[in-house]
PDB file of C-alpha atoms in Angstrom:
ATOM      1  CA  MET A 251     -18.616  -4.237-159.150  1.00 59.00           C
ATOM      2  CA  LYS A 252     -19.223  -7.687-157.894  1.00 71.00           C
ATOM      3  CA  VAL A 253     -19.167  -8.606-154.261  1.00 77.00           C
ATOM      4  CA  TRP A 254     -16.054 -10.787-154.509  1.00 78.00           C
ATOM      5  CA  VAL A 255     -14.104  -7.878-155.925  1.00 81.00           C
ATOM      6  CA  TRP A 256     -15.045  -5.743-152.933  1.00 81.00           C
ATOM      7  CA  ALA A 257     -14.058  -8.554-150.652  1.00 82.00           C
ATOM      8  CA  LEU A 258     -10.628  -8.787-152.283  1.00 82.00           C
ATOM      9  CA  VAL A 259     -10.161  -5.029-151.936  1.00 84.00           C
ATOM     10  CA  ILE A 260     -11.030  -5.123-148.228  1.00 84.00           C
ATOM     11  CA  ILE A 261      -8.704  -8.084-147.675  1.00 87.00           C
ATOM     12  CA  PHE A 262      -5.824  -6.277-149.430  1.00 85.00           C
ATOM     13  CA  VAL A 263      -6.432  -3.104-147.399  1.00 87.00           C
ATOM     14  CA  ILE A 264      -6.457  -5.019-144.119  1.00 86.00           C
ATOM     15  CA  ALA A 265      -3.375  -7.011-145.101  1.00 83.00           C
ATOM     16  CA  GLY A 266      -1.618  -3.821-146.115  1.00 82.00           C
ATOM     17  CA  ALA A 267      -2.480  -2.161-142.807  1.00 81.00           C
ATOM     18  CA  ILE A 268      -1.232  -5.156-140.859  1.00 83.00           C
ATOM     19  CA  LEU A 269       1.962  -5.239-142.920  1.00 78.00           C
ATOM     20  CA  LEU A 270       2.461  -1.511-142.403  1.00 77.00           C
ATOM     21  CA  PHE A 271       1.967  -1.619-138.668  1.00 78.00           C
ATOM     22  CA  SER A 272       4.212  -4.671-138.423  1.00 81.00           C
ATOM     23  CA  SER A 273       7.038  -2.847-140.168  1.00 86.00           C
ATOM     24  CA  PHE A 274       7.445  -0.116-137.531  1.00 87.00           C
ATOM     25  CA  TYR A 275       7.748   0.203-133.810  1.00 90.00           C
ATOM     26  CA  VAL A 276       7.873   3.253-131.532  1.00 91.00           C
ATOM     27  CA  LEU A 277      10.247   4.018-128.654  1.00 91.00           C
ATOM     28  CA  ASP A 278       9.554   6.766-126.139  1.00 91.00           C
ATOM     29  CA  GLN A 279      12.100   8.752-124.136  1.00 91.00           C
ATOM     30  CA  THR A 280      12.395   6.118-121.413  1.00 93.00           C
ATOM     31  CA  GLN A 281      12.965   3.115-123.701  1.00 93.00           C
ATOM     32  CA  GLN A 282      15.710   1.379-125.660  1.00 94.00           C
ATOM     33  CA  ALA A 283      15.315  -1.729-127.802  1.00 93.00           C
ATOM     34  CA  VAL A 284      17.104  -4.694-129.298  1.00 93.00           C
ATOM     35  CA  VAL A 285      15.741  -6.106-132.590  1.00 93.00           C
ATOM     36  CA  LEU A 286      16.059  -9.897-132.865  1.00 92.00           C
ATOM     37  CA  ARG A 287      15.685 -11.995-135.976  1.00 90.00           C
ATOM     38  CA  PHE A 288      15.478 -15.718-135.323  1.00 88.00           C
ATOM     39  CA  GLY A 289      17.270 -15.156-132.026  1.00 86.00           C
ATOM     40  CA  LYS A 290      20.090 -13.079-133.481  1.00 91.00           C
ATOM     41  CA  ILE A 291      20.575  -9.386-132.830  1.00 91.00           C
ATOM     42  CA  VAL A 292      20.133  -7.289-135.974  1.00 92.00           C
ATOM     43  CA  SER A 293      19.999  -3.806-134.451  1.00 91.00           C
ATOM     44  CA  VAL A 294      20.001  -1.817-131.215  1.00 93.00           C
ATOM     45  CA  GLU A 295      17.996   1.373-130.873  1.00 91.00           C
ATOM     46  CA  THR A 296      18.485   3.794-127.998  1.00 91.00           C
ATOM     47  CA  GLU A 297      16.912   6.927-129.484  1.00 92.00           C
ATOM     48  CA  PRO A 298      13.192   7.678-129.155  1.00 91.00           C
ATOM     49  CA  GLY A 299      10.984   7.758-132.283  1.00 90.00           C
ATOM     50  CA  LEU A 300       9.663   5.558-135.090  1.00 90.00           C
ATOM     51  CA  HIS A 301      11.908   2.664-136.153  1.00 91.00           C
ATOM     52  CA  PHE A 302      11.711   0.078-138.939  1.00 90.00           C
ATOM     53  CA  LYS A 303      11.851  -3.704-138.647  1.00 88.00           C
ATOM     54  CA  GLN A 304      11.130  -6.713-140.820  1.00 87.00           C
ATOM     55  CA  PRO A 305       7.437  -7.563-140.413  1.00 86.00           C
ATOM     56  CA  PHE A 306       6.546 -10.977-138.988  1.00 84.00           C
ATOM     57  CA  VAL A 307      10.279 -11.830-138.704  1.00 88.00           C
ATOM     58  CA  ASP A 308      11.870  -9.404-136.278  1.00 89.00           C
ATOM     59  CA  ASN A 309      11.058  -9.298-132.586  1.00 91.00           C
ATOM     60  CA  VAL A 310      11.626  -6.151-130.546  1.00 92.00           C
ATOM     61  CA  ALA A 311      12.821  -6.461-126.939  1.00 92.00           C
ATOM     62  CA  ARG A 312      12.287  -3.180-125.114  1.00 92.00           C
ATOM     63  CA  PHE A 313      14.216  -2.169-121.987  1.00 94.00           C
ATOM     64  CA  ASP A 314      13.952   0.774-119.664  1.00 94.00           C
ATOM     65  CA  LYS A 315      16.694   3.410-119.978  1.00 92.00           C
ATOM     66  CA  ARG A 316      15.986   4.888-116.557  1.00 94.00           C
ATOM     67  CA  ILE A 317      17.631   4.040-113.254  1.00 95.00           C
ATOM     68  CA  LEU A 318      15.843   1.070-111.744  1.00 95.00           C
ATOM     69  CA  LEU A 319      15.357   0.066-108.140  1.00 95.00           C
ATOM     70  CA  TYR A 320      15.900  -3.456-106.912  1.00 94.00           C
ATOM     71  CA  ASP A 321      15.027  -4.144-103.284  1.00 93.00           C
ATOM     72  CA  ILE A 322      17.165  -6.999-101.956  1.00 90.00           C
ATOM     73  CA  GLU A 323      15.664  -9.221 -99.299  1.00 89.00           C
ATOM     74  CA  PRO A 324      17.065  -8.592 -95.786  1.00 88.00           C
ATOM     75  CA  GLU A 325      19.943 -10.935 -95.002  1.00 86.00           C
ATOM     76  CA  LYS A 326      21.949 -11.749 -91.894  1.00 86.00           C
ATOM     77  CA  ILE A 327      25.662 -10.935 -91.684  1.00 86.00           C
ATOM     78  CA  ILE A 328      28.195 -11.504 -88.902  1.00 85.00           C
ATOM     79  CA  ALA A 329      30.528  -8.657 -87.912  1.00 84.00           C
ATOM     80  CA  THR A 330      34.085  -9.121 -86.639  1.00 86.00           C
ATOM     81  CA  ASP A 331      32.902  -8.905 -83.023  1.00 82.00           C
ATOM     82  CA  LYS A 332      30.629 -11.927 -83.709  1.00 81.00           C
ATOM     83  CA  LYS A 333      27.429  -9.883 -83.614  1.00 79.00           C
ATOM     84  CA  THR A 334      24.735 -10.827 -86.086  1.00 82.00           C
ATOM     85  CA  LEU A 335      22.992  -8.067 -87.997  1.00 85.00           C
ATOM     86  CA  VAL A 336      20.049  -8.056 -90.369  1.00 87.00           C
ATOM     87  CA  ILE A 337      21.007  -5.834 -93.315  1.00 88.00           C
ATOM     88  CA  ASP A 338      18.234  -4.578 -95.595  1.00 90.00           C
ATOM     89  CA  THR A 339      19.744  -3.163 -98.805  1.00 92.00           C
ATOM     90  CA  TYR A 340      18.590  -1.930-102.181  1.00 94.00           C
ATOM     91  CA  VAL A 341      20.353  -1.294-105.478  1.00 95.00           C
ATOM     92  CA  LEU A 342      19.968   1.517-107.987  1.00 96.00           C
ATOM     93  CA  TRP A 343      20.970   0.202-111.402  1.00 96.00           C
ATOM     94  CA  ARG A 344      20.331   0.583-115.130  1.00 95.00           C
ATOM     95  CA  ILE A 345      20.871  -1.245-118.401  1.00 95.00           C
ATOM     96  CA  LYS A 346      23.844   0.554-119.909  1.00 94.00           C
ATOM     97  CA  ASP A 347      24.524  -1.824-122.809  1.00 94.00           C
ATOM     98  CA  PRO A 348      21.276  -3.477-124.032  1.00 94.00           C
ATOM     99  CA  GLU A 349      23.095  -5.725-126.550  1.00 94.00           C
ATOM    100  CA  THR A 350      25.410  -7.182-123.906  1.00 94.00           C
ATOM    101  CA  PHE A 351      22.539  -7.362-121.471  1.00 94.00           C
ATOM    102  CA  ILE A 352      20.308  -9.431-123.718  1.00 93.00           C
ATOM    103  CA  LYS A 353      23.189 -11.708-124.773  1.00 92.00           C
ATOM    104  CA  SER A 354      24.162 -12.490-121.173  1.00 92.00           C
ATOM    105  CA  LEU A 355      21.023 -12.215-119.074  1.00 91.00           C
ATOM    106  CA  LYS A 356      18.191 -12.204-121.662  1.00 88.00           C
ATOM    107  CA  SER A 357      15.693 -10.275-119.501  1.00 91.00           C
ATOM    108  CA  VAL A 358      15.273  -8.128-116.413  1.00 92.00           C
ATOM    109  CA  LYS A 359      13.585 -11.019-114.628  1.00 93.00           C
ATOM    110  CA  LEU A 360      16.676 -13.178-115.064  1.00 93.00           C
ATOM    111  CA  ALA A 361      19.017 -10.282-114.275  1.00 94.00           C
ATOM    112  CA  LEU A 362      17.626  -9.562-110.801  1.00 94.00           C
ATOM    113  CA  PRO A 363      18.857 -12.807-109.149  1.00 93.00           C
ATOM    114  CA  ARG A 364      22.314 -12.135-110.606  1.00 94.00           C
ATOM    115  CA  ILE A 365      22.321  -8.608-109.136  1.00 95.00           C
ATOM    116  CA  ASP A 366      21.108 -10.010-105.839  1.00 93.00           C
ATOM    117  CA  ASP A 367      23.936 -12.552-105.668  1.00 93.00           C
ATOM    118  CA  VAL A 368      26.701 -10.084-106.552  1.00 94.00           C
ATOM    119  CA  VAL A 369      25.608  -7.237-104.299  1.00 94.00           C
ATOM    120  CA  TYR A 370      24.775  -9.377-101.276  1.00 92.00           C
ATOM    121  CA  SER A 371      28.095 -11.208-101.635  1.00 92.00           C
ATOM    122  CA  HIS A 372      30.002  -7.921-101.425  1.00 93.00           C
ATOM    123  CA  VAL A 373      27.829  -6.582 -98.590  1.00 91.00           C
ATOM    124  CA  ARG A 374      28.498  -9.729 -96.581  1.00 90.00           C
ATOM    125  CA  ASN A 375      32.258  -9.686 -97.247  1.00 91.00           C
ATOM    126  CA  ILE A 376      32.816  -5.958 -96.668  1.00 92.00           C
ATOM    127  CA  PHE A 377      30.649  -5.674 -93.566  1.00 89.00           C
ATOM    128  CA  ALA A 378      32.211  -8.801 -92.092  1.00 88.00           C
ATOM    129  CA  LYS A 379      35.569  -6.959 -91.910  1.00 89.00           C
ATOM    130  CA  VAL A 380      34.341  -4.408 -89.357  1.00 88.00           C
ATOM    131  CA  ASN A 381      32.576  -4.550 -86.003  1.00 86.00           C
ATOM    132  CA  PHE A 382      29.027  -3.688 -85.065  1.00 81.00           C
ATOM    133  CA  ASP A 383      29.777  -0.138 -83.876  1.00 82.00           C
ATOM    134  CA  GLU A 384      31.506   0.723 -87.161  1.00 84.00           C
ATOM    135  CA  ILE A 385      28.577  -0.607 -89.200  1.00 82.00           C
ATOM    136  CA  ILE A 386      26.084   1.662 -87.438  1.00 79.00           C
ATOM    137  CA  SER A 387      28.463   4.653 -87.494  1.00 81.00           C
ATOM    138  CA  GLU A 388      29.267   7.153 -90.253  1.00 82.00           C
ATOM    139  CA  LYS A 389      31.881   4.727 -91.543  1.00 85.00           C
ATOM    140  CA  ARG A 390      29.025   2.783 -93.156  1.00 85.00           C
ATOM    141  CA  GLU A 391      29.014   5.298 -96.028  1.00 88.00           C
ATOM    142  CA  ASP A 392      32.573   4.328 -96.917  1.00 91.00           C
ATOM    143  CA  LEU A 393      31.660   0.638 -96.710  1.00 91.00           C
ATOM    144  CA  LEU A 394      28.730   1.131 -99.098  1.00 92.00           C
ATOM    145  CA  LYS A 395      30.929   3.017-101.564  1.00 93.00           C
ATOM    146  CA  GLU A 396      33.283   0.045-101.606  1.00 94.00           C
ATOM    147  CA  VAL A 397      30.347  -2.341-102.138  1.00 93.00           C
ATOM    148  CA  THR A 398      29.075  -0.166-104.991  1.00 95.00           C
ATOM    149  CA  GLU A 399      32.453  -0.074-106.742  1.00 95.00           C
ATOM    150  CA  LEU A 400      32.971  -3.837-106.489  1.00 95.00           C
ATOM    151  CA  SER A 401      29.412  -4.618-107.645  1.00 95.00           C
ATOM    152  CA  ARG A 402      29.736  -2.196-110.550  1.00 95.00           C
ATOM    153  CA  GLU A 403      32.946  -3.884-111.670  1.00 95.00           C
ATOM    154  CA  ASP A 404      31.419  -7.362-111.481  1.00 94.00           C
ATOM    155  CA  LEU A 405      28.201  -6.511-113.355  1.00 95.00           C
ATOM    156  CA  LYS A 406      29.582  -4.314-116.118  1.00 93.00           C
ATOM    157  CA  ASP A 407      30.260  -7.413-118.268  1.00 93.00           C
ATOM    158  CA  PHE A 408      26.507  -8.073-118.224  1.00 94.00           C
ATOM    159  CA  GLY A 409      25.672  -4.624-119.643  1.00 94.00           C
ATOM    160  CA  ILE A 410      24.571  -3.412-116.202  1.00 95.00           C
ATOM    161  CA  GLU A 411      25.741  -0.288-114.408  1.00 96.00           C
ATOM    162  CA  VAL A 412      25.343  -0.264-110.638  1.00 96.00           C
ATOM    163  CA  VAL A 413      24.642   3.345-109.703  1.00 96.00           C
ATOM    164  CA  ASP A 414      24.489   2.980-105.934  1.00 95.00           C
ATOM    165  CA  VAL A 415      24.003   0.477-103.132  1.00 94.00           C
ATOM    166  CA  ARG A 416      22.228   1.721-100.016  1.00 92.00           C
ATOM    167  CA  VAL A 417      21.165   0.260 -96.675  1.00 88.00           C
ATOM    168  CA  LYS A 418      17.602   0.813 -95.481  1.00 86.00           C
ATOM    169  CA  HIS A 419      18.025  -0.867 -92.105  1.00 82.00           C
ATOM    170  CA  ALA A 420      20.802  -2.463 -90.103  1.00 78.00           C
ATOM    171  CA  ASP A 421      19.036  -4.117 -87.198  1.00 77.00           C
ATOM    172  CA  LEU A 422      19.893  -6.681 -84.629  1.00 73.00           C
ATOM    173  CA  PRO A 423      18.015  -9.962 -84.713  1.00 73.00           C
ATOM    174  CA  ALA A 424      15.249  -9.973 -82.141  1.00 71.00           C
ATOM    175  CA  GLU A 425      16.965 -12.704 -80.077  1.00 68.00           C
ATOM    176  CA  ASN A 426      20.136 -10.597 -79.678  1.00 70.00           C
ATOM    177  CA  GLU A 427      18.615  -7.153 -79.367  1.00 68.00           C
ATOM    178  CA  LYS A 428      18.021  -7.156 -75.590  1.00 74.00           C
ATOM    179  CA  ALA A 429      21.450  -8.574 -74.755  1.00 75.00           C
ATOM    180  CA  VAL A 430      23.221  -5.960 -76.861  1.00 72.00           C
ATOM    181  CA  TYR A 431      21.023  -3.212 -75.423  1.00 78.00           C
ATOM    182  CA  ASP A 432      21.912  -4.255 -71.850  1.00 82.00           C
ATOM    183  CA  ARG A 433      25.619  -4.362 -72.687  1.00 81.00           C
ATOM    184  CA  MET A 434      25.542  -0.920 -74.302  1.00 82.00           C
ATOM    185  CA  LYS A 435      23.593   0.441 -71.327  1.00 88.00           C
ATOM    186  CA  ALA A 436      26.221  -0.928 -68.892  1.00 91.00           C
ATOM    187  CA  GLU A 437      29.031   0.573 -70.995  1.00 90.00           C
ATOM    188  CA  ARG A 438      27.369   3.987 -71.001  1.00 91.00           C
ATOM    189  CA  TYR A 439      26.886   3.874 -67.212  1.00 94.00           C
ATOM    190  CA  SER A 440      30.559   2.936 -66.792  1.00 94.00           C
ATOM    191  CA  ILE A 441      31.670   5.835 -68.991  1.00 94.00           C
ATOM    192  CA  ALA A 442      29.388   8.235 -67.096  1.00 95.00           C
ATOM    193  CA  ALA A 443      30.802   7.096 -63.723  1.00 94.00           C
ATOM    194  CA  GLN A 444      34.349   7.573 -64.998  1.00 94.00           C
ATOM    195  CA  ILE A 445      33.568  11.080 -66.253  1.00 95.00           C
ATOM    196  CA  ARG A 446      31.867  11.939 -62.945  1.00 95.00           C
ATOM    197  CA  ALA A 447      34.909  10.730 -60.930  1.00 95.00           C
ATOM    198  CA  GLU A 448      37.300  12.741 -63.100  1.00 95.00           C
ATOM    199  CA  GLY A 449      35.090  15.812 -62.637  1.00 95.00           C
ATOM    200  CA  GLU A 450      35.079  15.455 -58.852  1.00 95.00           C
ATOM    201  CA  LYS A 451      38.868  15.022 -58.845  1.00 95.00           C
ATOM    202  CA  GLU A 452      39.291  18.154 -60.912  1.00 95.00           C
ATOM    203  CA  ALA A 453      36.887  20.065 -58.627  1.00 96.00           C
ATOM    204  CA  ARG A 454      38.907  19.108 -55.534  1.00 95.00           C
ATOM    205  CA  LYS A 455      42.088  20.241 -57.260  1.00 95.00           C
ATOM    206  CA  ILE A 456      40.554  23.596 -58.187  1.00 96.00           C
ATOM    207  CA  ARG A 457      39.214  24.151 -54.654  1.00 96.00           C
ATOM    208  CA  ALA A 458      42.619  23.349 -53.118  1.00 95.00           C
ATOM    209  CA  GLU A 459      44.318  25.818 -55.459  1.00 95.00           C
ATOM    210  CA  ALA A 460      41.718  28.472 -54.608  1.00 96.00           C
ATOM    211  CA  ASP A 461      42.161  27.937 -50.846  1.00 95.00           C
ATOM    212  CA  LYS A 462      45.948  28.156 -51.210  1.00 95.00           C
ATOM    213  CA  THR A 463      45.696  31.369 -53.204  1.00 95.00           C
ATOM    214  CA  ALA A 464      43.241  32.869 -50.666  1.00 95.00           C
ATOM    215  CA  LYS A 465      45.575  32.099 -47.748  1.00 95.00           C
ATOM    216  CA  ILE A 466      48.534  33.663 -49.551  1.00 95.00           C
ATOM    217  CA  LEU A 467      46.557  36.814 -50.372  1.00 96.00           C
ATOM    218  CA  LEU A 468      45.214  37.060 -46.809  1.00 95.00           C
ATOM    219  CA  ALA A 469      48.719  36.691 -45.315  1.00 95.00           C
ATOM    220  CA  GLU A 470      50.073  39.330 -47.664  1.00 95.00           C
ATOM    221  CA  ALA A 471      47.191  41.668 -46.777  1.00 95.00           C
ATOM    222  CA  GLN A 472      47.715  41.166 -43.038  1.00 95.00           C
ATOM    223  CA  SER A 473      51.457  41.787 -43.413  1.00 94.00           C
ATOM    224  CA  LYS A 474      50.798  44.972 -45.331  1.00 95.00           C
ATOM    225  CA  ALA A 475      48.219  46.081 -42.752  1.00 95.00           C
ATOM    226  CA  GLU A 476      50.721  45.528 -39.932  1.00 94.00           C
ATOM    227  CA  GLN A 477      53.277  47.556 -41.826  1.00 94.00           C
ATOM    228  CA  ILE A 478      50.795  50.406 -42.317  1.00 94.00           C
ATOM    229  CA  LYS A 479      49.677  50.207 -38.686  1.00 93.00           C
ATOM    230  CA  GLY A 480      53.301  50.320 -37.468  1.00 92.00           C
ATOM    231  CA  THR A 481      54.000  53.283 -39.712  1.00 93.00           C
ATOM    232  CA  GLY A 482      50.899  55.052 -38.379  1.00 92.00           C
ATOM    233  CA  GLU A 483      51.790  54.407 -34.737  1.00 90.00           C
ATOM    234  CA  ALA A 484      55.319  55.662 -35.315  1.00 90.00           C
ATOM    235  CA  SER A 485      53.924  58.808 -36.901  1.00 91.00           C
ATOM    236  CA  ALA A 486      51.537  59.258 -33.964  1.00 85.00           C
ATOM    237  CA  VAL A 487      54.347  58.889 -31.406  1.00 84.00           C
ATOM    238  CA  LYS A 488      56.362  61.401 -33.336  1.00 87.00           C
ATOM    239  CA  ILE A 489      53.450  63.853 -33.405  1.00 84.00           C
ATOM    240  CA  TYR A 490      52.751  63.322 -29.670  1.00 78.00           C
ATOM    241  CA  ALA A 491      56.425  63.974 -28.871  1.00 81.00           C
ATOM    242  CA  GLU A 492      56.398  67.177 -30.890  1.00 83.00           C
ATOM    243  CA  VAL A 493      53.218  68.385 -29.196  1.00 76.00           C
ATOM    244  CA  PHE A 494      54.541  67.460 -25.737  1.00 76.00           C
ATOM    245  CA  SER A 495      57.758  69.382 -26.360  1.00 81.00           C
ATOM    246  CA  LYS A 496      55.865  72.520 -27.407  1.00 82.00           C
ATOM    247  CA  ASP A 497      53.094  72.659 -24.744  1.00 79.00           C
ATOM    248  CA  LYS A 498      53.142  70.137 -21.871  1.00 78.00           C
ATOM    249  CA  ASP A 499      49.914  71.376 -20.209  1.00 79.00           C
ATOM    250  CA  PHE A 500      47.886  71.314 -23.406  1.00 78.00           C
ATOM    251  CA  TYR A 501      49.192  67.815 -24.085  1.00 77.00           C
ATOM    252  CA  GLU A 502      48.066  66.560 -20.666  1.00 78.00           C
ATOM    253  CA  PHE A 503      44.693  68.247 -21.159  1.00 79.00           C
ATOM    254  CA  TRP A 504      44.225  66.627 -24.582  1.00 77.00           C
ATOM    255  CA  ARG A 505      45.222  63.183 -23.290  1.00 76.00           C
ATOM    256  CA  THR A 506      42.737  63.526 -20.410  1.00 78.00           C
ATOM    257  CA  MET A 507      39.973  64.405 -22.850  1.00 79.00           C
ATOM    258  CA  GLU A 508      40.853  61.283 -24.806  1.00 77.00           C
ATOM    259  CA  VAL A 509      40.412  59.227 -21.620  1.00 75.00           C
ATOM    260  CA  TYR A 510      36.977  60.798 -21.019  1.00 74.00           C
ATOM    261  CA  ARG A 511      35.914  60.039 -24.543  1.00 75.00           C
ATOM    262  CA  SER A 512      37.027  56.407 -24.254  1.00 71.00           C
ATOM    263  CA  VAL A 513      34.665  55.790 -21.314  1.00 67.00           C
ATOM    264  CA  GLU A 514      31.719  57.652 -22.864  1.00 59.00           C
ATOM    265  CA  GLY A 515      28.473  55.596 -22.515  1.00 61.00           C
ATOM    266  CA  GLY A 516      30.008  53.250 -19.895  1.00 58.00           C
ATOM    267  CA  VAL A 517      30.615  53.217 -16.156  1.00 61.00           C
ATOM    268  CA  LEU A 518      34.050  53.972 -14.680  1.00 59.00           C
ATOM    269  CA  ILE A 519      34.615  53.467 -10.942  1.00 57.00           C
ATOM    270  CA  VAL A 520      37.777  55.177  -9.668  1.00 58.00           C
ATOM    271  CA  GLY A 521      38.961  57.042  -6.609  1.00 55.00           C
ATOM    272  CA  ASP A 522      38.814  60.837  -6.381  1.00 56.00           C
ATOM    273  CA  GLU A 523      42.611  61.054  -6.148  1.00 54.00           C
ATOM    274  CA  LEU A 524      43.023  60.095  -9.797  1.00 59.00           C
ATOM    275  CA  ASP A 525      44.719  62.896 -11.730  1.00 63.00           C
ATOM    276  CA  ALA A 526      42.570  62.224 -14.725  1.00 58.00           C
ATOM    277  CA  LEU A 527      39.519  63.480 -12.826  1.00 62.00           C
ATOM    278  CA  LYS A 528      40.960  66.802 -11.856  1.00 64.00           C
ATOM    279  CA  TYR A 529      39.153  68.615 -14.674  1.00 63.00           C
ATOM    280  CA  LEU A 530      35.847  67.103 -13.619  1.00 62.00           C
ATOM    281  CA  LYS A 531      36.335  67.978  -9.974  1.00 59.00           C
ATOM    282  CA  SER A 532      37.166  71.516 -10.899  1.00 55.00           C
ATOM    283  CA  GLN A 533      33.693  71.814 -12.440  1.00 50.00           C
TER     284      GLN A 533
END
């Protein structure tokens, strides 16, 4: 076989290979594609695998099917209490309708500024309706849900689904940070002083109630003791009278012994004519 024949064979094989490879394209699990022919959409493929296209005529625009992250540049917003905050947000989004997406925004590069404008506009408007304390409180979650819903509604006509809008940081500008810190510090000291004063007032009230209760209990105890003492003395007088009526001499002797016992350990100076000493003198 002549050389030119071999050359023709090689050329046909190469051309056939090029034509074959140009007739197919492959999508993996993370991709979806729009096939364009002279700028017009001829097909949309969202399933992974090998797909056919017209060689040298069709162009394949591939897009990611996964949730994408777009980090929005930090922007300043003004709350209702006139405080300026620097809000750093990011968006989780995905291309839900590749045909609508490519018709309206053409590419991801052109889509990002649109997402930025829509989301930041809603962040600014929603956060501007509340004050600084509400923005840094748990209420921020509700604000972000509202931002997400509004952004999702605005971007769905572009084939985009906004999955979530989150805030990374909500900081004060450096020029306002110290002033706000001093004000918050003064407010906390004021609250602490008020709580301390209320505590001292309550303590005085409790002590007064306790003193009043103690005095009442002590008076009742003393009254009861006097009653018991009176009852005891009356019983003693009664017993003494009974003893005296039965044996007068023994009663005098017992009473004298009681006198001796009462002066035990001390010194008693009396005259020898005292009747109480008659038992001692008899010794």
